[in-house]
Amino acid sequence: HVIPELYYTATGTNSCASAHRWLRDTFYAPAEDFDAMDALAAKAPAGADGLIFHPYLQGERGPYWDPYLRADFIGVTFGHGRGHFVRALYEGIAFSIRDLLEASPAECRRFSEIRILGGGARSSLWRQIVSDVLGLEICLPANGEASYGAALVAGVGVGLFESELQAASLCAPVIESHRPDPARHALYGELFAVYKDAQNSLAPLNHRLRALFRG
């Protein structure tokens, strides 16, 4: 860690905001931007009426470390509209983050809030879904870009700030937070179990598809 005596662990999912972009570019009209897709997703209920997405568009890193996993939507019916697919994508990526979290050592999970950064963090709906899936408070800082953090570290180095903690507290305050809804968290717990069971069942089929189509 940049601060002496502190450490961090790192893991990750391969497809997050990139999966969102793929969905837009592949299935939505050119005039429909991310905000329009967000509005569609907001109209779909939690759980997307049983539609589940595994975001393995480029295989997957943690916790599977399997380049041959494939993405999928399961549970599709005539009752699912375009908003369901966006919501299922949001939820599937949140499930992937939960998968990473639950695979982490217990000592790495001693926290009650998460700071969320990046393009997907701009969606209030997505932030709330992540909070509901994880059962943790999600906080959006005012400035969360990597280059901004590097500038703060440089500011400490030249004496502009007394410490990294002071720099972060002054220049990256939380501007919005989301707390998990108990009912939705319970529902997502049941859906996450289905997500996991489906992943375990589909992994061998993903490998068979890989053997047939290596392109």
PDB file of C-alpha atoms in Angstrom:
ATOM      1  CA  HIS A   1       0.000   0.000   0.000  1.00  0.00           C
ATOM      2  CA  VAL A   2       1.158   3.571  -0.566  1.00  0.00           C
ATOM      3  CA  ILE A   3       0.680   4.239   3.179  1.00  0.00           C
ATOM      4  CA  PRO A   4       3.321   2.489   5.307  1.00  0.00           C
ATOM      5  CA  GLU A   5       2.102  -0.435   7.455  1.00  0.00           C
ATOM      6  CA  LEU A   6      -1.078  -0.821   5.386  1.00  0.00           C
ATOM      7  CA  TYR A   7      -1.748  -3.500   2.773  1.00  0.00           C
ATOM      8  CA  TYR A   8      -4.393  -4.331   0.233  1.00  0.00           C
ATOM      9  CA  THR A   9      -5.456  -7.453  -1.590  1.00  0.00           C
ATOM     10  CA  ALA A  10      -6.461  -7.398  -5.239  1.00  0.00           C
ATOM     11  CA  THR A  11      -8.725  -9.554  -7.338  1.00  0.00           C
ATOM     12  CA  GLY A  12     -11.079  -8.817 -10.183  1.00  0.00           C
ATOM     13  CA  THR A  13     -13.731  -9.776 -12.680  1.00  0.00           C
ATOM     14  CA  ASN A  14     -12.903  -9.550 -16.395  1.00  0.00           C
ATOM     15  CA  SER A  15     -16.112  -7.956 -17.676  1.00  0.00           C
ATOM     16  CA  CYS A  16     -17.858  -5.115 -15.872  1.00  0.00           C
ATOM     17  CA  ALA A  17     -18.384  -1.806 -17.660  1.00  0.00           C
ATOM     18  CA  SER A  18     -17.133  -3.523 -20.829  1.00  0.00           C
ATOM     19  CA  ALA A  19     -20.095  -5.933 -20.612  1.00  0.00           C
ATOM     20  CA  HIS A  20     -22.435  -2.950 -20.320  1.00  0.00           C
ATOM     21  CA  ARG A  21     -20.914  -1.419 -23.444  1.00  0.00           C
ATOM     22  CA  TRP A  22     -21.193  -4.746 -25.301  1.00  0.00           C
ATOM     23  CA  LEU A  23     -24.894  -5.001 -24.455  1.00  0.00           C
ATOM     24  CA  ARG A  24     -25.540  -1.471 -25.667  1.00  0.00           C
ATOM     25  CA  ASP A  25     -23.556  -1.814 -28.889  1.00  0.00           C
ATOM     26  CA  THR A  26     -25.011  -5.219 -29.748  1.00  0.00           C
ATOM     27  CA  PHE A  27     -28.682  -5.022 -28.806  1.00  0.00           C
ATOM     28  CA  TYR A  28     -29.752  -1.401 -28.409  1.00  0.00           C
ATOM     29  CA  ALA A  29     -30.440   1.355 -30.925  1.00  0.00           C
ATOM     30  CA  PRO A  30     -27.625   3.821 -31.644  1.00  0.00           C
ATOM     31  CA  ALA A  31     -29.647   6.649 -30.085  1.00  0.00           C
ATOM     32  CA  GLU A  32     -29.978   4.792 -26.781  1.00  0.00           C
ATOM     33  CA  ASP A  33     -27.177   5.820 -24.474  1.00  0.00           C
ATOM     34  CA  PHE A  34     -26.316   4.401 -21.063  1.00  0.00           C
ATOM     35  CA  ASP A  35     -28.809   6.729 -19.346  1.00  0.00           C
ATOM     36  CA  ALA A  36     -31.624   5.418 -21.539  1.00  0.00           C
ATOM     37  CA  MET A  37     -30.646   1.835 -20.727  1.00  0.00           C
ATOM     38  CA  ASP A  38     -30.498   2.751 -17.047  1.00  0.00           C
ATOM     39  CA  ALA A  39     -34.061   4.078 -17.228  1.00  0.00           C
ATOM     40  CA  LEU A  40     -35.219   0.804 -18.808  1.00  0.00           C
ATOM     41  CA  ALA A  41     -33.497  -1.233 -16.092  1.00  0.00           C
ATOM     42  CA  ALA A  42     -35.106   0.877 -13.357  1.00  0.00           C
ATOM     43  CA  LYS A  43     -38.549  -0.250 -14.555  1.00  0.00           C
ATOM     44  CA  ALA A  44     -37.681  -3.949 -14.118  1.00  0.00           C
ATOM     45  CA  PRO A  45     -38.114  -5.464 -10.645  1.00  0.00           C
ATOM     46  CA  ALA A  46     -35.301  -6.709  -8.438  1.00  0.00           C
ATOM     47  CA  GLY A  47     -34.279 -10.121  -9.697  1.00  0.00           C
ATOM     48  CA  ALA A  48     -35.317  -9.207 -13.276  1.00  0.00           C
ATOM     49  CA  ASP A  49     -38.220 -11.678 -13.023  1.00  0.00           C
ATOM     50  CA  GLY A  50     -35.843 -14.614 -12.847  1.00  0.00           C
ATOM     51  CA  LEU A  51     -33.407 -13.582 -15.574  1.00  0.00           C
ATOM     52  CA  ILE A  52     -29.781 -14.216 -14.545  1.00  0.00           C
ATOM     53  CA  PHE A  53     -26.581 -13.125 -16.291  1.00  0.00           C
ATOM     54  CA  HIS A  54     -23.074 -14.567 -15.909  1.00  0.00           C
ATOM     55  CA  PRO A  55     -20.626 -11.871 -17.101  1.00  0.00           C
ATOM     56  CA  TYR A  56     -17.938 -14.168 -18.481  1.00  0.00           C
ATOM     57  CA  LEU A  57     -17.548 -12.507 -21.869  1.00  0.00           C
ATOM     58  CA  GLN A  58     -13.750 -12.871 -21.684  1.00  0.00           C
ATOM     59  CA  GLY A  59     -13.555 -15.948 -19.491  1.00  0.00           C
ATOM     60  CA  GLU A  60     -13.122 -15.090 -15.835  1.00  0.00           C
ATOM     61  CA  ARG A  61     -10.463 -14.233 -13.327  1.00  0.00           C
ATOM     62  CA  GLY A  62     -11.309 -14.607  -9.630  1.00  0.00           C
ATOM     63  CA  PRO A  63     -12.537 -16.746  -8.135  1.00  0.00           C
ATOM     64  CA  TYR A  64     -12.465 -19.279 -11.041  1.00  0.00           C
ATOM     65  CA  TRP A  65      -9.348 -18.366 -13.042  1.00  0.00           C
ATOM     66  CA  ASP A  66     -10.825 -20.030 -16.097  1.00  0.00           C
ATOM     67  CA  PRO A  67     -10.331 -18.429 -19.538  1.00  0.00           C
ATOM     68  CA  TYR A  68     -12.864 -20.796 -21.105  1.00  0.00           C
ATOM     69  CA  LEU A  69     -15.950 -19.734 -19.159  1.00  0.00           C
ATOM     70  CA  ARG A  70     -18.618 -18.047 -21.275  1.00  0.00           C
ATOM     71  CA  ALA A  71     -21.279 -15.461 -20.572  1.00  0.00           C
ATOM     72  CA  ASP A  72     -24.954 -16.329 -20.653  1.00  0.00           C
ATOM     73  CA  PHE A  73     -28.476 -15.195 -19.855  1.00  0.00           C
ATOM     74  CA  ILE A  74     -30.536 -17.969 -18.259  1.00  0.00           C
ATOM     75  CA  GLY A  75     -34.210 -18.059 -17.372  1.00  0.00           C
ATOM     76  CA  VAL A  76     -35.399 -16.131 -20.456  1.00  0.00           C
ATOM     77  CA  THR A  77     -39.166 -16.072 -21.086  1.00  0.00           C
ATOM     78  CA  PHE A  78     -41.593 -14.159 -23.310  1.00  0.00           C
ATOM     79  CA  GLY A  79     -42.239 -11.957 -20.288  1.00  0.00           C
ATOM     80  CA  HIS A  80     -38.761 -10.444 -20.387  1.00  0.00           C
ATOM     81  CA  GLY A  81     -38.261  -7.117 -22.111  1.00  0.00           C
ATOM     82  CA  ARG A  82     -35.214  -5.030 -22.875  1.00  0.00           C
ATOM     83  CA  GLY A  83     -35.130  -3.490 -19.411  1.00  0.00           C
ATOM     84  CA  HIS A  84     -34.914  -6.933 -17.831  1.00  0.00           C
ATOM     85  CA  PHE A  85     -31.737  -7.667 -19.761  1.00  0.00           C
ATOM     86  CA  VAL A  86     -30.035  -4.470 -18.580  1.00  0.00           C
ATOM     87  CA  ARG A  87     -31.107  -5.109 -14.995  1.00  0.00           C
ATOM     88  CA  ALA A  88     -29.944  -8.725 -15.185  1.00  0.00           C
ATOM     89  CA  LEU A  89     -26.568  -7.500 -16.451  1.00  0.00           C
ATOM     90  CA  TYR A  90     -26.276  -5.064 -13.526  1.00  0.00           C
ATOM     91  CA  GLU A  91     -27.231  -7.815 -11.097  1.00  0.00           C
ATOM     92  CA  GLY A  92     -24.955 -10.402 -12.707  1.00  0.00           C
ATOM     93  CA  ILE A  93     -21.927  -8.168 -12.341  1.00  0.00           C
ATOM     94  CA  ALA A  94     -22.910  -7.485  -8.717  1.00  0.00           C
ATOM     95  CA  PHE A  95     -23.142 -11.264  -8.182  1.00  0.00           C
ATOM     96  CA  SER A  96     -19.663 -11.586  -9.685  1.00  0.00           C
ATOM     97  CA  ILE A  97     -18.362  -9.029  -7.174  1.00  0.00           C
ATOM     98  CA  ARG A  98     -20.076 -10.959  -4.369  1.00  0.00           C
ATOM     99  CA  ASP A  99     -18.426 -14.124  -5.665  1.00  0.00           C
ATOM    100  CA  LEU A 100     -15.044 -12.415  -5.334  1.00  0.00           C
ATOM    101  CA  LEU A 101     -15.866 -11.082  -1.896  1.00  0.00           C
ATOM    102  CA  GLU A 102     -17.014 -14.418  -0.500  1.00  0.00           C
ATOM    103  CA  ALA A 103     -13.902 -16.143  -1.846  1.00  0.00           C
ATOM    104  CA  SER A 104     -11.645 -13.647  -0.037  1.00  0.00           C
ATOM    105  CA  PRO A 105     -10.075 -14.557   3.313  1.00  0.00           C
ATOM    106  CA  ALA A 106     -12.191 -13.577   6.319  1.00  0.00           C
ATOM    107  CA  GLU A 107      -9.602 -11.060   7.505  1.00  0.00           C
ATOM    108  CA  CYS A 108     -10.025  -9.190   4.199  1.00  0.00           C
ATOM    109  CA  ARG A 109     -13.771  -8.724   4.754  1.00  0.00           C
ATOM    110  CA  ARG A 110     -13.751  -6.714   7.966  1.00  0.00           C
ATOM    111  CA  PHE A 111     -15.479  -3.626   6.622  1.00  0.00           C
ATOM    112  CA  SER A 112     -19.010  -2.264   6.414  1.00  0.00           C
ATOM    113  CA  GLU A 113     -18.762   0.080   3.433  1.00  0.00           C
ATOM    114  CA  ILE A 114     -17.285   0.050  -0.053  1.00  0.00           C
ATOM    115  CA  ARG A 115     -16.068   2.951  -2.208  1.00  0.00           C
ATOM    116  CA  ILE A 116     -17.180   2.478  -5.795  1.00  0.00           C
ATOM    117  CA  LEU A 117     -15.282   4.013  -8.732  1.00  0.00           C
ATOM    118  CA  GLY A 118     -15.289   4.011 -12.508  1.00  0.00           C
ATOM    119  CA  GLY A 119     -17.823   4.372 -15.285  1.00  0.00           C
ATOM    120  CA  GLY A 120     -20.427   2.034 -13.817  1.00  0.00           C
ATOM    121  CA  ALA A 121     -20.364   4.023 -10.578  1.00  0.00           C
ATOM    122  CA  ARG A 122     -22.180   6.847 -12.356  1.00  0.00           C
ATOM    123  CA  SER A 123     -25.412   4.818 -12.282  1.00  0.00           C
ATOM    124  CA  SER A 124     -27.341   5.343  -9.042  1.00  0.00           C
ATOM    125  CA  LEU A 125     -29.407   2.238  -9.807  1.00  0.00           C
ATOM    126  CA  TRP A 126     -26.320   0.093 -10.298  1.00  0.00           C
ATOM    127  CA  ARG A 127     -24.791   1.388  -7.067  1.00  0.00           C
ATOM    128  CA  GLN A 128     -27.965   0.453  -5.180  1.00  0.00           C
ATOM    129  CA  ILE A 129     -28.002  -3.011  -6.759  1.00  0.00           C
ATOM    130  CA  VAL A 130     -24.400  -3.604  -5.654  1.00  0.00           C
ATOM    131  CA  SER A 131     -25.341  -2.499  -2.132  1.00  0.00           C
ATOM    132  CA  ASP A 132     -28.373  -4.792  -2.064  1.00  0.00           C
ATOM    133  CA  VAL A 133     -26.453  -7.784  -3.414  1.00  0.00           C
ATOM    134  CA  LEU A 134     -23.489  -7.380  -1.056  1.00  0.00           C
ATOM    135  CA  GLY A 135     -25.454  -6.239   1.974  1.00  0.00           C
ATOM    136  CA  LEU A 136     -22.961  -3.385   2.456  1.00  0.00           C
ATOM    137  CA  GLU A 137     -23.082   0.387   2.251  1.00  0.00           C
ATOM    138  CA  ILE A 138     -21.833   1.685  -1.090  1.00  0.00           C
ATOM    139  CA  CYS A 139     -20.181   5.118  -1.096  1.00  0.00           C
ATOM    140  CA  LEU A 140     -19.461   7.319  -4.110  1.00  0.00           C
ATOM    141  CA  PRO A 141     -16.495   9.689  -3.620  1.00  0.00           C
ATOM    142  CA  ALA A 142     -16.387  13.087  -5.263  1.00  0.00           C
ATOM    143  CA  ASN A 143     -13.207  12.191  -7.139  1.00  0.00           C
ATOM    144  CA  GLY A 144     -12.320   8.592  -7.840  1.00  0.00           C
ATOM    145  CA  GLU A 145     -10.061   8.469 -10.874  1.00  0.00           C
ATOM    146  CA  ALA A 146      -6.653   6.800 -10.582  1.00  0.00           C
ATOM    147  CA  SER A 147      -4.890   9.885 -11.956  1.00  0.00           C
ATOM    148  CA  TYR A 148      -6.542  12.007  -9.262  1.00  0.00           C
ATOM    149  CA  GLY A 149      -5.244   9.672  -6.561  1.00  0.00           C
ATOM    150  CA  ALA A 150      -1.757   9.870  -8.052  1.00  0.00           C
ATOM    151  CA  ALA A 151      -1.980  13.667  -7.907  1.00  0.00           C
ATOM    152  CA  LEU A 152      -2.906  13.517  -4.217  1.00  0.00           C
ATOM    153  CA  VAL A 153       0.089  11.285  -3.492  1.00  0.00           C
ATOM    154  CA  ALA A 154       2.279  13.800  -5.318  1.00  0.00           C
ATOM    155  CA  GLY A 155       0.720  16.534  -3.180  1.00  0.00           C
ATOM    156  CA  VAL A 156       1.807  14.659  -0.057  1.00  0.00           C
ATOM    157  CA  GLY A 157       5.289  14.303  -1.511  1.00  0.00           C
ATOM    158  CA  VAL A 158       5.703  18.052  -2.056  1.00  0.00           C
ATOM    159  CA  GLY A 159       4.232  18.938   1.345  1.00  0.00           C
ATOM    160  CA  LEU A 160       0.840  20.217   0.168  1.00  0.00           C
ATOM    161  CA  PHE A 161      -0.863  17.721   2.521  1.00  0.00           C
ATOM    162  CA  GLU A 162       0.327  16.370   5.843  1.00  0.00           C
ATOM    163  CA  SER A 163      -0.595  12.783   4.960  1.00  0.00           C
ATOM    164  CA  GLU A 164      -2.378  10.593   2.442  1.00  0.00           C
ATOM    165  CA  LEU A 165      -5.351  10.290   4.781  1.00  0.00           C
ATOM    166  CA  GLN A 166      -5.671  14.052   5.044  1.00  0.00           C
ATOM    167  CA  ALA A 167      -5.447  14.405   1.258  1.00  0.00           C
ATOM    168  CA  ALA A 168      -8.200  11.831   0.742  1.00  0.00           C
ATOM    169  CA  SER A 169     -10.491  13.314   3.395  1.00  0.00           C
ATOM    170  CA  LEU A 170     -10.126  16.839   1.998  1.00  0.00           C
ATOM    171  CA  CYS A 171     -10.253  16.077  -1.712  1.00  0.00           C
ATOM    172  CA  ALA A 172     -12.292  12.878  -2.091  1.00  0.00           C
ATOM    173  CA  PRO A 173     -15.270  13.195   0.264  1.00  0.00           C
ATOM    174  CA  VAL A 174     -18.266  10.899  -0.096  1.00  0.00           C
ATOM    175  CA  ILE A 175     -21.019  12.657  -2.051  1.00  0.00           C
ATOM    176  CA  GLU A 176     -23.626   9.882  -2.106  1.00  0.00           C
ATOM    177  CA  SER A 177     -24.168   6.597  -0.307  1.00  0.00           C
ATOM    178  CA  HIS A 178     -26.534   3.642  -0.602  1.00  0.00           C
ATOM    179  CA  ARG A 179     -27.584   1.278   2.158  1.00  0.00           C
ATOM    180  CA  PRO A 180     -28.866  -2.234   1.410  1.00  0.00           C
ATOM    181  CA  ASP A 181     -32.581  -2.895   1.481  1.00  0.00           C
ATOM    182  CA  PRO A 182     -33.181  -5.979   3.710  1.00  0.00           C
ATOM    183  CA  ALA A 183     -35.924  -7.483   1.513  1.00  0.00           C
ATOM    184  CA  ARG A 184     -33.922  -7.101  -1.691  1.00  0.00           C
ATOM    185  CA  HIS A 185     -30.780  -8.399   0.011  1.00  0.00           C
ATOM    186  CA  ALA A 186     -32.676 -11.548   1.059  1.00  0.00           C
ATOM    187  CA  LEU A 187     -33.984 -12.037  -2.489  1.00  0.00           C
ATOM    188  CA  TYR A 188     -30.531 -11.550  -3.964  1.00  0.00           C
ATOM    189  CA  GLY A 189     -29.138 -14.084  -1.519  1.00  0.00           C
ATOM    190  CA  GLU A 190     -31.457 -16.725  -2.980  1.00  0.00           C
ATOM    191  CA  LEU A 191     -30.690 -15.661  -6.542  1.00  0.00           C
ATOM    192  CA  PHE A 192     -26.958 -15.711  -5.845  1.00  0.00           C
ATOM    193  CA  ALA A 193     -27.263 -19.365  -4.826  1.00  0.00           C
ATOM    194  CA  VAL A 194     -28.902 -20.066  -8.203  1.00  0.00           C
ATOM    195  CA  TYR A 195     -26.185 -18.021  -9.929  1.00  0.00           C
ATOM    196  CA  LYS A 196     -23.502 -20.159  -8.265  1.00  0.00           C
ATOM    197  CA  ASP A 197     -25.213 -23.491  -8.963  1.00  0.00           C
ATOM    198  CA  ALA A 198     -25.748 -22.507 -12.597  1.00  0.00           C
ATOM    199  CA  GLN A 199     -22.100 -21.518 -12.959  1.00  0.00           C
ATOM    200  CA  ASN A 200     -20.966 -24.867 -11.594  1.00  0.00           C
ATOM    201  CA  SER A 201     -23.300 -26.727 -13.942  1.00  0.00           C
ATOM    202  CA  LEU A 202     -22.451 -24.694 -17.025  1.00  0.00           C
ATOM    203  CA  ALA A 203     -18.656 -24.647 -16.639  1.00  0.00           C
ATOM    204  CA  PRO A 204     -18.172 -28.131 -18.196  1.00  0.00           C
ATOM    205  CA  LEU A 205     -20.459 -27.144 -21.091  1.00  0.00           C
ATOM    206  CA  ASN A 206     -18.405 -23.970 -21.596  1.00  0.00           C
ATOM    207  CA  HIS A 207     -15.312 -26.145 -21.943  1.00  0.00           C
ATOM    208  CA  ARG A 208     -17.044 -28.388 -24.481  1.00  0.00           C
ATOM    209  CA  LEU A 209     -18.038 -25.322 -26.508  1.00  0.00           C
ATOM    210  CA  ARG A 210     -14.454 -24.118 -26.355  1.00  0.00           C
ATOM    211  CA  ALA A 211     -13.291 -27.460 -27.760  1.00  0.00           C
ATOM    212  CA  LEU A 212     -15.734 -27.139 -30.663  1.00  0.00           C
ATOM    213  CA  PHE A 213     -15.210 -23.455 -31.403  1.00  0.00           C
ATOM    214  CA  ARG A 214     -11.712 -22.263 -30.653  1.00  0.00           C
ATOM    215  CA  GLY A 215     -12.043 -18.943 -32.429  1.00  0.00           C
TER     216      GLY A 215
END
